[in-house]
Short mmCIF file of C-alpha atoms in Angstrom, two decimals:
data_model
loop_
_atom_site.label_atom_id
_atom_site.label_comp_id
_atom_site.label_asym_id
_atom_site.label_seq_id
_atom_site.Cartn_x
_atom_site.Cartn_y
_atom_site.Cartn_z
CA MET V 52 0.00 0.00 0.00
CA ALA V 53 2.86 2.39 0.76
CA SER V 54 4.32 1.84 -2.71
CA LEU V 55 0.97 2.79 -4.25
CA ALA V 56 1.00 6.05 -2.27
CA TRP V 57 4.50 6.84 -3.58
CA LEU V 58 3.29 6.25 -7.15
CA LEU V 59 0.26 8.50 -6.67
CA ILE V 60 2.35 11.49 -5.56
CA PRO V 61 3.93 12.05 -9.01
CA LEU V 62 0.56 11.42 -10.66
CA PHE V 63 -1.08 14.16 -8.58
CA ALA V 64 1.89 16.44 -9.22
CA ALA V 65 1.54 15.92 -12.98
CA ILE V 66 -2.19 16.62 -12.87
CA GLY V 67 -1.58 19.75 -10.81
CA ALA V 68 1.13 20.91 -13.22
CA ALA V 69 -1.20 20.38 -16.19
CA ILE V 70 -3.95 22.40 -14.52
CA TRP V 71 -1.54 25.18 -13.59
CA GLY V 72 -0.03 25.20 -17.09
CA SER V 73 -3.40 25.52 -18.77
CA TRP V 74 -4.37 28.32 -16.36
CA ALA V 75 -1.09 30.20 -16.90
CA ALA V 76 -1.41 29.96 -20.71
CA ARG V 77 -4.98 31.23 -20.86
CA ASP V 78 -5.91 34.08 -23.20
CA ARG V 79 -6.00 37.37 -21.28
CA THR V 80 -6.43 39.85 -24.14
CA GLN V 81 -10.05 40.67 -23.36
CA GLY V 82 -9.14 43.10 -20.58
CA ASP V 83 -6.49 44.76 -22.73
CA ILE V 84 -8.99 45.64 -25.45
CA SER V 85 -11.24 47.61 -23.12
CA GLU V 86 -8.25 49.33 -21.50
CA LEU V 87 -6.88 50.36 -24.90
CA ALA V 88 -10.29 51.69 -25.93
CA GLY V 89 -10.43 53.74 -22.74
CA TYR V 90 -6.95 55.10 -23.40
CA ALA V 91 -7.97 56.07 -26.96
CA ARG V 92 -10.99 57.98 -25.58
CA PHE V 93 -8.72 59.69 -23.04
CA ARG V 94 -6.34 60.80 -25.80
CA GLU V 95 -9.23 62.16 -27.89
CA VAL V 96 -10.49 64.23 -24.97
CA MET V 97 -6.99 65.53 -24.24
CA ASP V 98 -6.48 66.47 -27.89
CA LYS V 99 -9.78 68.36 -27.91
CA SER V 100 -8.77 70.09 -24.69
CA ASP V 101 -5.39 71.10 -26.16
CA GLN V 102 -7.04 72.40 -29.34
CA ALA V 103 -9.59 74.40 -27.36
CA ARG V 104 -6.85 75.84 -25.16
CA ALA V 105 -4.76 76.76 -28.20
CA LYS V 106 -7.76 78.38 -29.88
CA ALA V 107 -8.62 80.36 -26.73
CA GLY V 108 -4.99 81.43 -26.35
CA ALA V 109 -4.81 82.60 -29.96
CA HIS V 110 -7.93 84.75 -29.55
CA SER V 111 -6.92 86.34 -26.28
CA GLY V 112 -3.39 87.18 -27.41
CA SER V 113 -1.80 85.59 -24.34
CA ASP V 114 0.87 82.92 -24.31
CA ALA V 115 -0.89 79.69 -23.38
CA VAL V 116 1.30 76.93 -22.04
#
């Protein structure tokens, strides 16, 4: 019976390694897509803000930074 227990230890280790390997190799790009879309929206808003600031600075005659 003890020899059977010693044979089951590597079997369980192999099963655990297979489960961990499949979990570690999973596809995680779904979260990246939404984050990149949010960053693109942020850049658009910042560009509009910069353009509005530049337009307001050109009309007032002051040096906008």
